[in-house]
Amino acid sequence: MSIDPHQADPAGWLADQRRHAPRMLKRLLLTALADAPLALLQAALLAWLAANLLAGQGRLWTPAALLLLTLAVRALAGAARARFSAGAAADISLAIRERVAGALLRGAGGAMTPGEASTALLEQAEAVGRYHAGFAVQRRVASLATLLFLVAAFAVDWVVGLIFLCTAPLIPLFMMLVGTGAQRAADRQLESLRFLGGYFLDRLRGVLTLRAFAREEAERQAVDIANGEYRRRTMKVLRIAFLTSAVLELFAALSVALVALYVGLHLLNLVAFGPGPALDFGTGLWLLLLAPEFYQPLRQLAAGYHDRAAAQAAADTLAPLLADHTDTDATPSAGPIAAEAERHPAAPTAPSKAALALEGLSFRYADGEGEPLFESLDAQVAAGECLVLRGDSGTGKSTLLKVIAGLLPADGGQVLHDGRPAPRLNQATGRLAWAGQHPWFLHGTVAENLRLVAPEADDAALEHVLADCGLADLPAGLATPLDENGGGLSGGQGRRLALARALLSPAPLLLLDEPTAELDEDLEARIVAALAARKGERTLVIATHSPALAALADRSVWLGGEAHE
Amino acid sequence: MSDHDISPRHWLRQQFKGEGRRLRNAWLLALTTALAAMALLGLSGWFISAAALAGLAAGGIGAISFNLLAPSAGIRALAVGRTVSRYFERLVSHDATFHVMQRLRTRLFGAILPRVPGPLSHLSTGHLLERLLGDVERLENAWLGQGQPTLVAAATALVLLVAGYALAGPLAALALLIGFVLMTALLVRLARVSDAPLRQRAEERERLRGDLVQALNGLPDVLAYGLRPTLLKQWRERLAGLADLEHRLAWRQALAQTLIQSLMQWLAVGMLLLLIGPVQDGAVDAPMALALMLLVLAAAEVTLPLAPAWQGWSDTRSTVSRLAGLTEAPLPRAAAEGDRTPAPDGLLATRGLTFAWPGQAPLFEHLDLDVRAGTPLAIVGPSGAGKSTLLHCLMGLQRPTGGEIRFGGVAQSQADGDAWRRCFSLLLQRQQLFTGTLRDNLRLARPDADDDTLWRALEQARLADLVHRRGGLDLWIGTEGLHLSGGQGRRLSLARVLLRDSPVVLLDEPFTGLEPATADALFETLQSELADRVLIMVTHDRRQAERLPEKLTLTP
């Protein structure tokens, strides 16, 4: 699979996601920037009020009213900021989720497990949104706010300014120093979480095995050990994080203490440097109130550090997934054929005869370990013939079927439909029909679902094909309601309805995955007969263990070596 | 389900009880941190204003008489103390919480084991995994994000009330009290109105997760028949609905947060305004009034986590009810409850054996079987007839509803559970391989086996060559790490059964998914290696059943 390196660069992709919520992010930045000047004003008014109180002269109610007004405005700005932040995160997540859903439903995540796919759609898209609404904005706000506070402090008293200036750069420096160590520990913790997830999954799937071997107590202890390991690694990560924020807080606290001492000594006339008599009580208090505010943006930035790591991890998964999706849309070799197929869909009344050829086909699991599932596979099927794929379960029959359909890319060799390379299946070509183990239906009736593939078929034709598949006795016949997952029918009935749909469709090439699995012999015989009747006009590819069905084969492909031993 | 009767608070308290001492320490440390931060700002304000007064009084020359050392030492101590106590608070609270979570995970796993199959069978593996990982992780927040901040805020409020009363009189205390009551009412209201949308969001996310799996499984249909645009349109609408919900929740939380923060700030300024009179009368020291205002202002940091904490209570409650559903599900009664040890005599017998799932018609009734070593029995019948359940009953994994099972001169109900199970081994339809080495997987069947024994079992199962080729017993395998074919996988399971060397062997559909030629080869291995055991084989393959001397047909 060729992926354009620029498309798949996770860091570039991550930065680019900002474009999904430009207005929200602009508003967010503005409200966030308003905080620092408001903090300056608030401190000034507070200091003014206190100075008047202390001096026992001057107005008190004016500064008090102004202070309350400023507090209200600052609180409102804070609310707007929280609102815009959540909004920007939701908008960015939504845009990414739409694209991820689009890519997944195009078959781009072929190598992902369903669990990974749903994590990508929900949690990872969310992580990217949160990063842009949080850390990314805070980074810009923190630098500007820090600058503003520094200017304000220096304008009033260079000693306090110097205290701020000396402690501020230490914070990013320290963050960088611990950052690499923290990243390594976080990676190890993530690895431990994956291990724990795999471990639980494994054990839950094999509960019966564990009980059969009387291993409950031993496994409970083993699970506790794996659990404890995860706890220890999590604590290690957090210890680093806590130490980082402790140092940040120490800086903040020490600078408050330093400023208080300096101002206090100054007011007692005990220090001889600094701006001298210009530093009165009001100004001193103002500086003191500024000290905690000065460190606040930097502390918030440090608190959002792990959001950044989560977003980067998400980008590593999402960027290639979405890049793959743009890639499959414009595969040079498949493009013209797919487009042509779209312009001239096979005429529903007279299906053209399809022929299929597999040339030196190989497939290997994505992890690249172990032996290939199949290698240098060759087969030729003339139009109207039946190809049966055989082999023990686990030898790759379903995978081969997906490769033939164009759902999975082969590692080597090619699949030819009518002598031309098969296009990657990402839109209807009208050329192939599919009936698998987990069918998907439209929310609607059985008839609506069947007419989807044959709009002009009358009720008699639908009932005929249902009877062929042993579905003549559905609760409400053609009007039986269905939901997306085949609800309304049992699992076996749903699979047979998928088969009926495939038989009804005018597509010349039928790909069927175990159409007679778990059926009794009468039903199996009926379906074998229905398929036999279609030989000659349709090309069939069937994956099966059933000897009765295998008897239809004009050609067979054996997967896995054991049958030949 | 009984999970509705369990109070979430009570359930949580039970889980956290074991760490009670450390959690209390964490809470005290958190309170120390909060009070130190408040005192730092208050003392600093007092110091400056008192110094200013002293400086004014001294009129331009150094005010030597002012006690400088005590407050400045206090400021330094508070600054360092706050940071140190915060650091240790976080360490202690997180460590204690994670200990609770570790125990909870192990406990939940232990609760799941005996209930599957059984009362928890309706949950898929994916659901159970989500309970063990996702739900337990969400519960960390119950203390770290909810319990502790609320307790710290309550204690801080108490301290402020006392300080307000002592420093500024009953009027100030009353104002503070009204402020705190308002704040609590606001939080309760926020928790209440957020409950429905939060629940809706959680449900919608779960539905999306489930539907995505379905859609991905049915992807070939969707693509082949051009259903993608329809499907995508549905998904767009649902995703947009989810985003709308997030926007609505964001508004609410932002509003509540602002109201609470402004309330604290108003209280702070209000304190000062209340004290204007007393200060001018000389009843209250001006620096003291200032200190009190700064104290209240600094307390805003304590109220900051309250809005998210209370809003999240709905999530915590539903998480608790999901987890309590696991531990409170009725435990199936054990099949073997006695203390006797069977002495293998080559005869497994049942008399009047009956089994029914609760509230359903019996799967099988009054079964009388005598299975002798060397005379294997085939059990046939359509799916759903209870073939697997019968094997589980024989082995003691499932308690029969009626009748008796005897082996080695002991009735199952009077046997010791472990001793009974030691006499049996079960080959499942899909025997599970676990993450670990090949050796670990084999030793499941017999923990004390040495390598020679393992190799002998592999040879008997005719798998030794393959294992030699792939790297021996130390080969690391996982669920998908070892891409064995169906026949090879079944042989590995067989090796485990042989390794166990038990007098009774139960085989559940050993040939599913195998080509007839593979099945025949495996059948021969089974017959030759297990000739002297009590052997029962469930199969739906008539050909294989015909080859065994005895046959039992179950009908649904």
mmCIF file of C-alpha atoms in Angstrom, chain A residues 24 42 46 49-50 53-54 60-61 64 67-68 71-72 75-76 78-79 82-83 86-87 90-91 94 97-98 101-107 113-114 117-119 121-123 126 193 195-216 219-220 223-224 227-228 230-231 234-235 238-239 241-243 245-247 249-250 252-254 256-257 260-261 263-265 267-270 281 284-285 288-289 292 299 365 367 369-371 390-395 402 407 425-430 432-436 438-440 442-443 452-453 484-485 498 501-502 505 521 544-545 547 558 562-563, chain B residues 40-41 44-45 47-49 51-56 59-64 66 68 72 75-76 79-80 82-83 86-87 90-91 94-95 98-99 102-103 105-107 109-110 112-117 125 128-129 132-133 137 205 208-209 211-228 230-232 234-236 239-240 242-243 246-247 250-251 254-255 258 262 265-266 269 272-273 276 279-280 286-287 289-290 293-294 297 301 392 395 397-398 418 421 424-426 428 431-435 443-445 447 470 476 479-480 483-488 490-491 496 500 512-518 542:
data_model
loop_
_atom_site.group_PDB
_atom_site.id
_atom_site.type_symbol
_atom_site.label_atom_id
_atom_site.label_comp_id
_atom_site.label_asym_id
_atom_site.label_seq_id
_atom_site.Cartn_x
_atom_site.Cartn_y
_atom_site.Cartn_z
ATOM 1 C CA MET A 24 -14.755 28.942 17.632
ATOM 2 C CA GLN A 42 -8.521 43.351 39.248
ATOM 3 C CA LEU A 46 -8.094 45.556 44.940
ATOM 4 C CA LEU A 49 -9.387 49.656 47.772
ATOM 5 C CA ALA A 50 -7.024 48.248 50.396
ATOM 6 C CA LEU A 53 -8.955 51.395 53.706
ATOM 7 C CA LEU A 54 -5.555 51.314 55.339
ATOM 8 C CA LEU A 60 -14.083 53.040 49.388
ATOM 9 C CA TRP A 61 -17.304 52.360 47.490
ATOM 10 C CA ALA A 64 -15.318 48.351 45.540
ATOM 11 C CA LEU A 67 -13.772 45.731 41.563
ATOM 12 C CA LEU A 68 -17.034 43.852 41.632
ATOM 13 C CA LEU A 71 -14.732 40.377 38.849
ATOM 14 C CA ALA A 72 -18.037 39.841 37.060
ATOM 15 C CA ALA A 75 -15.928 35.455 35.480
ATOM 16 C CA LEU A 76 -18.007 35.934 32.335
ATOM 17 C CA GLY A 78 -13.952 32.629 31.969
ATOM 18 C CA ALA A 79 -17.359 31.111 31.256
ATOM 19 C CA ALA A 82 -14.901 27.315 28.883
ATOM 20 C CA ARG A 83 -17.866 27.329 26.512
ATOM 21 C CA ALA A 86 -15.697 22.747 24.750
ATOM 22 C CA GLY A 87 -17.375 23.954 21.557
ATOM 23 C CA ALA A 90 -16.735 19.250 19.882
ATOM 24 C CA ASP A 91 -16.557 20.821 16.406
ATOM 25 C CA LEU A 94 -17.160 16.063 14.843
ATOM 26 C CA ARG A 97 -15.310 11.702 13.286
ATOM 27 C CA GLU A 98 -17.159 12.309 10.019
ATOM 28 C CA ALA A 101 -16.497 7.190 9.690
ATOM 29 C CA GLY A 102 -16.190 7.902 5.965
ATOM 30 C CA ALA A 103 -12.804 6.223 5.786
ATOM 31 C CA LEU A 104 -13.826 3.212 7.879
ATOM 32 C CA LEU A 105 -17.001 2.693 5.868
ATOM 33 C CA ARG A 106 -14.886 2.773 2.743
ATOM 34 C CA GLY A 107 -12.846 -0.124 4.030
ATOM 35 C CA THR A 113 -9.959 -4.718 14.932
ATOM 36 C CA PRO A 114 -13.505 -3.431 15.558
ATOM 37 C CA ALA A 117 -11.875 1.252 14.929
ATOM 38 C CA SER A 118 -14.371 2.420 17.540
ATOM 39 C CA THR A 119 -11.561 3.884 19.674
ATOM 40 C CA LEU A 121 -13.875 7.101 15.956
ATOM 41 C CA LEU A 122 -14.765 8.117 19.511
ATOM 42 C CA GLU A 123 -11.809 8.556 21.876
ATOM 43 C CA GLU A 126 -11.921 13.515 20.908
ATOM 44 C CA LEU A 193 -2.195 -0.896 29.477
ATOM 45 C CA PHE A 195 -0.786 -5.688 27.665
ATOM 46 C CA LEU A 196 -3.403 -5.605 30.410
ATOM 47 C CA GLY A 197 -6.181 -5.165 27.820
ATOM 48 C CA GLY A 198 -4.894 -8.042 25.727
ATOM 49 C CA TYR A 199 -4.409 -10.146 28.841
ATOM 50 C CA PHE A 200 -7.971 -9.611 30.070
ATOM 51 C CA LEU A 201 -9.430 -10.135 26.594
ATOM 52 C CA ASP A 202 -7.559 -13.372 26.223
ATOM 53 C CA ARG A 203 -8.638 -14.663 29.637
ATOM 54 C CA LEU A 204 -12.249 -13.586 29.205
ATOM 55 C CA ARG A 205 -12.474 -15.357 25.867
ATOM 56 C CA GLY A 206 -11.025 -18.464 27.447
ATOM 57 C CA VAL A 207 -13.008 -18.455 30.700
ATOM 58 C CA LEU A 208 -14.352 -21.913 29.954
ATOM 59 C CA THR A 209 -10.867 -23.242 29.232
ATOM 60 C CA LEU A 210 -9.638 -21.862 32.544
ATOM 61 C CA ARG A 211 -12.520 -23.431 34.413
ATOM 62 C CA ALA A 212 -12.064 -26.728 32.621
ATOM 63 C CA PHE A 213 -8.433 -26.826 33.768
ATOM 64 C CA ALA A 214 -9.331 -25.670 37.299
ATOM 65 C CA ARG A 215 -7.101 -22.626 36.945
ATOM 66 C CA GLU A 216 -9.397 -20.027 38.501
ATOM 67 C CA GLU A 219 -5.390 -17.003 37.085
ATOM 68 C CA ARG A 220 -6.852 -14.673 39.654
ATOM 69 C CA VAL A 223 -4.340 -11.188 36.922
ATOM 70 C CA ASP A 224 -3.569 -9.454 40.203
ATOM 71 C CA ASN A 227 -2.786 -5.452 37.504
ATOM 72 C CA GLY A 228 -0.182 -4.505 40.064
ATOM 73 C CA TYR A 230 0.070 -1.626 35.567
ATOM 74 C CA ARG A 231 -0.504 0.265 38.809
ATOM 75 C CA THR A 234 1.026 4.364 36.172
ATOM 76 C CA MET A 235 2.360 5.663 39.476
ATOM 77 C CA LEU A 238 2.351 10.296 37.736
ATOM 78 C CA ARG A 239 5.279 10.716 40.124
ATOM 79 C CA ALA A 241 4.090 14.626 36.558
ATOM 80 C CA PHE A 242 3.557 15.518 40.215
ATOM 81 C CA LEU A 243 7.187 16.436 40.657
ATOM 82 C CA SER A 245 3.947 20.541 38.938
ATOM 83 C CA ALA A 246 5.427 20.644 42.443
ATOM 84 C CA VAL A 247 8.441 22.494 41.075
ATOM 85 C CA GLU A 249 4.213 25.547 42.320
ATOM 86 C CA LEU A 250 7.354 25.994 44.345
ATOM 87 C CA ALA A 252 5.062 30.364 42.210
ATOM 88 C CA ALA A 253 4.985 30.121 45.980
ATOM 89 C CA LEU A 254 8.566 31.294 46.433
ATOM 90 C CA VAL A 256 4.931 35.245 46.149
ATOM 91 C CA ALA A 257 7.003 34.984 49.303
ATOM 92 C CA ALA A 260 5.904 39.926 49.857
ATOM 93 C CA LEU A 261 9.206 40.136 51.705
ATOM 94 C CA VAL A 263 7.593 44.873 49.400
ATOM 95 C CA GLY A 264 7.265 44.524 53.170
ATOM 96 C CA LEU A 265 10.898 45.435 53.809
ATOM 97 C CA LEU A 267 7.545 49.682 53.235
ATOM 98 C CA LEU A 268 9.484 49.368 56.500
ATOM 99 C CA ASN A 269 12.234 51.381 54.805
ATOM 100 C CA LEU A 270 14.684 48.559 55.398
ATOM 101 C CA PHE A 281 1.485 50.355 49.908
ATOM 102 C CA GLY A 284 3.179 46.872 46.711
ATOM 103 C CA LEU A 285 -0.063 45.037 47.231
ATOM 104 C CA LEU A 288 1.905 40.893 45.486
ATOM 105 C CA LEU A 289 -1.473 40.038 43.958
ATOM 106 C CA PRO A 292 0.248 34.114 41.702
ATOM 107 C CA ARG A 299 0.763 26.069 35.362
ATOM 108 C CA TYR A 365 -1.119 -10.548 8.225
ATOM 109 C CA ASP A 367 1.988 -7.662 11.753
ATOM 110 C CA GLU A 369 5.140 -12.127 11.611
ATOM 111 C CA GLY A 370 4.695 -15.780 10.864
ATOM 112 C CA GLU A 371 4.176 -17.494 7.569
ATOM 113 C CA ARG A 390 -11.602 -25.057 0.762
ATOM 114 C CA GLY A 391 -9.423 -25.521 3.796
ATOM 115 C CA ASP A 392 -9.672 -25.860 7.580
ATOM 116 C CA SER A 393 -10.913 -22.865 9.476
ATOM 117 C CA GLY A 394 -8.141 -20.381 10.069
ATOM 118 C CA THR A 395 -6.453 -21.022 6.728
ATOM 119 C CA LYS A 402 -12.157 -10.295 0.689
ATOM 120 C CA LEU A 407 -11.748 -5.188 0.193
ATOM 121 C CA LEU A 425 -13.984 -1.946 -3.606
ATOM 122 C CA ASN A 426 -15.094 1.394 -2.263
ATOM 123 C CA GLN A 427 -18.255 2.006 -4.226
ATOM 124 C CA ALA A 428 -20.904 -0.041 -5.973
ATOM 125 C CA THR A 429 -19.722 -1.259 -9.357
ATOM 126 C CA GLY A 430 -22.763 -3.446 -9.989
ATOM 127 C CA LEU A 432 -20.291 -8.248 -7.628
ATOM 128 C CA ALA A 433 -22.691 -9.490 -5.007
ATOM 129 C CA TRP A 434 -21.680 -10.600 -1.526
ATOM 130 C CA ALA A 435 -23.231 -12.773 1.167
ATOM 131 C CA GLY A 436 -21.151 -13.131 4.308
ATOM 132 C CA HIS A 438 -22.423 -10.675 9.298
ATOM 133 C CA PRO A 439 -24.805 -9.023 6.838
ATOM 134 C CA TRP A 440 -25.938 -5.408 7.060
ATOM 135 C CA LEU A 442 -31.259 -1.019 5.707
ATOM 136 C CA HIS A 443 -33.775 -0.043 8.342
ATOM 137 C CA LEU A 452 -32.285 -2.317 -3.198
ATOM 138 C CA VAL A 453 -30.358 -4.609 -5.527
ATOM 139 C CA GLU A 484 -29.508 -2.388 10.528
ATOM 140 C CA ASN A 485 -28.206 -5.456 12.301
ATOM 141 C CA ALA A 498 -28.149 -11.872 2.648
ATOM 142 C CA ARG A 501 -30.175 -10.612 -1.782
ATOM 143 C CA ALA A 502 -27.016 -11.775 -3.523
ATOM 144 C CA SER A 505 -28.902 -8.971 -7.616
ATOM 145 C CA GLU A 521 -29.369 -31.166 5.718
ATOM 146 C CA THR A 544 -17.148 -23.768 2.429
ATOM 147 C CA HIS A 545 -16.403 -26.972 4.364
ATOM 148 C CA PRO A 547 -18.938 -31.635 0.899
ATOM 149 C CA TRP A 558 -7.148 -25.589 -1.267
ATOM 150 C CA GLU A 562 -2.897 -30.295 5.793
ATOM 151 C CA ALA A 563 -5.531 -31.593 3.379
ATOM 152 C CA LEU B 40 -0.018 32.397 52.363
ATOM 153 C CA LEU B 41 -1.976 35.060 50.523
ATOM 154 C CA SER B 44 1.403 38.175 52.877
ATOM 155 C CA GLY B 45 -1.366 40.784 52.625
ATOM 156 C CA PHE B 47 2.435 41.575 56.443
ATOM 157 C CA ILE B 48 2.541 44.225 53.753
ATOM 158 C CA SER B 49 -0.237 46.312 55.170
ATOM 159 C CA ALA B 51 4.528 46.938 57.450
ATOM 160 C CA ALA B 52 3.093 49.914 55.600
ATOM 161 C CA LEU B 53 1.415 51.096 58.782
ATOM 162 C CA ALA B 54 4.613 50.621 60.775
ATOM 163 C CA GLY B 55 6.636 52.368 58.064
ATOM 164 C CA LEU B 56 4.214 55.286 58.052
ATOM 165 C CA GLY B 59 8.096 58.222 59.129
ATOM 166 C CA GLY B 60 10.936 57.616 56.708
ATOM 167 C CA ILE B 61 13.506 55.886 58.914
ATOM 168 C CA GLY B 62 13.811 52.112 59.345
ATOM 169 C CA ALA B 63 11.000 50.773 61.467
ATOM 170 C CA ILE B 64 13.175 48.552 63.632
ATOM 171 C CA PHE B 66 8.328 45.957 63.739
ATOM 172 C CA LEU B 68 9.883 41.150 60.947
ATOM 173 C CA SER B 72 8.536 36.367 57.023
ATOM 174 C CA ILE B 75 5.490 33.148 54.662
ATOM 175 C CA ARG B 76 8.455 31.008 53.714
ATOM 176 C CA ALA B 79 5.124 28.628 50.603
ATOM 177 C CA VAL B 80 7.261 25.525 50.908
ATOM 178 C CA ARG B 82 1.966 24.121 50.516
ATOM 179 C CA THR B 83 4.046 22.683 47.691
ATOM 180 C CA ARG B 86 0.365 19.081 47.645
ATOM 181 C CA TYR B 87 3.030 16.749 46.247
ATOM 182 C CA ARG B 90 -1.248 13.629 45.158
ATOM 183 C CA LEU B 91 1.109 10.709 45.710
ATOM 184 C CA HIS B 94 -3.414 8.393 43.697
ATOM 185 C CA ASP B 95 -1.533 5.465 45.154
ATOM 186 C CA PHE B 98 -4.909 2.753 42.340
ATOM 187 C CA HIS B 99 -4.606 0.126 45.040
ATOM 188 C CA GLN B 102 -6.208 -3.002 41.381
ATOM 189 C CA ARG B 103 -8.153 -4.933 44.014
ATOM 190 C CA ARG B 105 -10.204 -5.350 38.927
ATOM 191 C CA THR B 106 -8.982 -8.597 40.437
ATOM 192 C CA ARG B 107 -12.209 -8.954 42.372
ATOM 193 C CA PHE B 109 -12.304 -10.833 37.292
ATOM 194 C CA GLY B 110 -12.787 -13.344 40.093
ATOM 195 C CA ILE B 112 -16.770 -13.081 36.269
ATOM 196 C CA LEU B 113 -14.981 -16.457 36.186
ATOM 197 C CA PRO B 114 -17.639 -18.599 37.932
ATOM 198 C CA ARG B 115 -20.562 -16.716 36.330
ATOM 199 C CA VAL B 116 -19.716 -17.457 32.677
ATOM 200 C CA PRO B 117 -21.464 -19.449 31.376
ATOM 201 C CA THR B 125 -16.376 -10.382 25.839
ATOM 202 C CA LEU B 128 -16.796 -7.453 30.008
ATOM 203 C CA LEU B 129 -13.453 -6.000 28.934
ATOM 204 C CA LEU B 132 -12.757 -4.255 33.664
ATOM 205 C CA LEU B 133 -10.746 -1.501 31.996
ATOM 206 C CA GLU B 137 -10.721 3.606 35.295
ATOM 207 C CA ARG B 205 -21.645 6.578 22.504
ATOM 208 C CA LEU B 208 -22.341 4.171 18.097
ATOM 209 C CA ARG B 209 -19.664 1.743 19.236
ATOM 210 C CA ASP B 211 -23.300 -0.096 15.405
ATOM 211 C CA LEU B 212 -19.836 0.623 14.062
ATOM 212 C CA VAL B 213 -18.821 -2.976 14.697
ATOM 213 C CA GLN B 214 -21.946 -4.173 12.876
ATOM 214 C CA ALA B 215 -21.396 -1.819 9.965
ATOM 215 C CA LEU B 216 -17.739 -2.856 9.633
ATOM 216 C CA ASN B 217 -18.674 -6.532 9.706
ATOM 217 C CA GLY B 218 -21.286 -5.922 7.012
ATOM 218 C CA LEU B 219 -19.014 -3.650 5.018
ATOM 219 C CA PRO B 220 -18.872 -5.930 1.955
ATOM 220 C CA ASP B 221 -22.673 -5.739 1.623
ATOM 221 C CA VAL B 222 -22.615 -1.993 2.133
ATOM 222 C CA LEU B 223 -19.963 -1.424 -0.524
ATOM 223 C CA ALA B 224 -21.073 -4.033 -3.035
ATOM 224 C CA TYR B 225 -24.659 -2.773 -3.153
ATOM 225 C CA GLY B 226 -23.864 0.948 -2.993
ATOM 226 C CA LEU B 227 -25.408 1.470 0.471
ATOM 227 C CA ARG B 228 -22.523 3.615 1.623
ATOM 228 C CA THR B 230 -27.210 6.052 2.977
ATOM 229 C CA LEU B 231 -25.151 4.677 5.811
ATOM 230 C CA LEU B 232 -22.855 7.677 5.883
ATOM 231 C CA GLN B 234 -27.142 8.239 9.067
ATOM 232 C CA TRP B 235 -23.756 8.403 10.719
ATOM 233 C CA ARG B 236 -23.358 12.125 9.978
ATOM 234 C CA LEU B 239 -22.392 12.323 15.080
ATOM 235 C CA ALA B 240 -23.854 15.814 14.744
ATOM 236 C CA LEU B 242 -23.573 13.875 19.720
ATOM 237 C CA ALA B 243 -21.725 17.156 19.097
ATOM 238 C CA GLU B 246 -21.523 18.231 23.991
ATOM 239 C CA HIS B 247 -22.259 21.886 23.223
ATOM 240 C CA ALA B 250 -20.492 22.747 27.914
ATOM 241 C CA TRP B 251 -22.868 25.700 28.341
ATOM 242 C CA ALA B 254 -19.479 26.914 32.116
ATOM 243 C CA LEU B 255 -22.455 28.731 33.590
ATOM 244 C CA THR B 258 -18.859 31.064 36.577
ATOM 245 C CA SER B 262 -18.201 34.907 41.075
ATOM 246 C CA GLN B 265 -15.245 36.704 44.666
ATOM 247 C CA TRP B 266 -18.323 38.602 45.809
ATOM 248 C CA VAL B 269 -15.113 41.791 48.499
ATOM 249 C CA LEU B 272 -14.036 43.846 53.186
ATOM 250 C CA LEU B 273 -17.065 46.079 52.701
ATOM 251 C CA ILE B 276 -15.268 49.104 56.626
ATOM 252 C CA VAL B 279 -12.110 49.312 60.779
ATOM 253 C CA GLN B 280 -13.016 52.971 60.861
ATOM 254 C CA ALA B 286 -7.185 47.117 58.987
ATOM 255 C CA PRO B 287 -4.451 44.613 58.019
ATOM 256 C CA ALA B 289 -9.608 42.878 57.422
ATOM 257 C CA LEU B 290 -7.441 42.806 54.337
ATOM 258 C CA MET B 293 -10.561 39.228 52.175
ATOM 259 C CA LEU B 294 -7.478 37.672 50.590
ATOM 260 C CA LEU B 297 -10.309 35.135 47.526
ATOM 261 C CA GLU B 301 -9.109 27.604 44.099
ATOM 262 C CA HIS B 392 -20.354 -29.207 31.319
ATOM 263 C CA MET B 395 -17.396 -32.188 34.376
ATOM 264 C CA LEU B 397 -18.861 -26.816 35.498
ATOM 265 C CA GLN B 398 -22.643 -26.633 35.609
ATOM 266 C CA ASP B 418 -11.107 -29.818 42.507
ATOM 267 C CA ARG B 421 -12.422 -31.858 37.976
ATOM 268 C CA PHE B 424 -11.766 -34.892 33.645
ATOM 269 C CA SER B 425 -10.405 -33.067 30.685
ATOM 270 C CA LEU B 426 -12.474 -31.171 28.149
ATOM 271 C CA LEU B 428 -13.632 -27.332 23.560
ATOM 272 C CA GLN B 431 -9.901 -24.127 22.597
ATOM 273 C CA GLN B 432 -8.416 -20.833 23.649
ATOM 274 C CA LEU B 433 -4.703 -20.034 23.366
ATOM 275 C CA PHE B 434 -3.451 -17.485 25.872
ATOM 276 C CA THR B 435 -0.834 -14.775 25.583
ATOM 277 C CA ARG B 443 1.213 -26.144 31.368
ATOM 278 C CA LEU B 444 -2.277 -24.771 31.940
ATOM 279 C CA ALA B 445 -3.341 -28.368 31.682
ATOM 280 C CA PRO B 447 1.300 -26.914 35.939
ATOM 281 C CA ARG B 470 8.600 -22.757 14.675
ATOM 282 C CA TRP B 476 5.689 -16.585 22.205
ATOM 283 C CA THR B 479 -4.541 -14.943 20.322
ATOM 284 C CA GLU B 480 -3.326 -13.842 16.929
ATOM 285 C CA HIS B 483 -1.287 -18.296 12.893
ATOM 286 C CA LEU B 484 -2.035 -21.985 13.223
ATOM 287 C CA SER B 485 -4.435 -23.609 10.797
ATOM 288 C CA GLY B 486 -7.625 -25.117 12.165
ATOM 289 C CA GLY B 487 -6.221 -28.635 12.184
ATOM 290 C CA GLN B 488 -2.976 -27.582 13.868
ATOM 291 C CA ARG B 490 -7.041 -28.624 17.276
ATOM 292 C CA ARG B 491 -3.929 -30.786 17.644
ATOM 293 C CA ARG B 496 -3.236 -30.282 26.300
ATOM 294 C CA ARG B 500 -3.641 -33.826 31.587
ATOM 295 C CA THR B 512 -15.864 -28.191 13.540
ATOM 296 C CA GLY B 513 -14.384 -26.129 10.755
ATOM 297 C CA LEU B 514 -12.132 -28.940 9.575
ATOM 298 C CA GLU B 515 -12.035 -30.488 6.124
ATOM 299 C CA PRO B 516 -13.130 -34.162 6.169
ATOM 300 C CA ALA B 517 -9.582 -35.382 5.443
ATOM 301 C CA THR B 518 -8.156 -33.393 8.391
ATOM 302 C CA ARG B 542 -22.890 -38.321 11.430
#
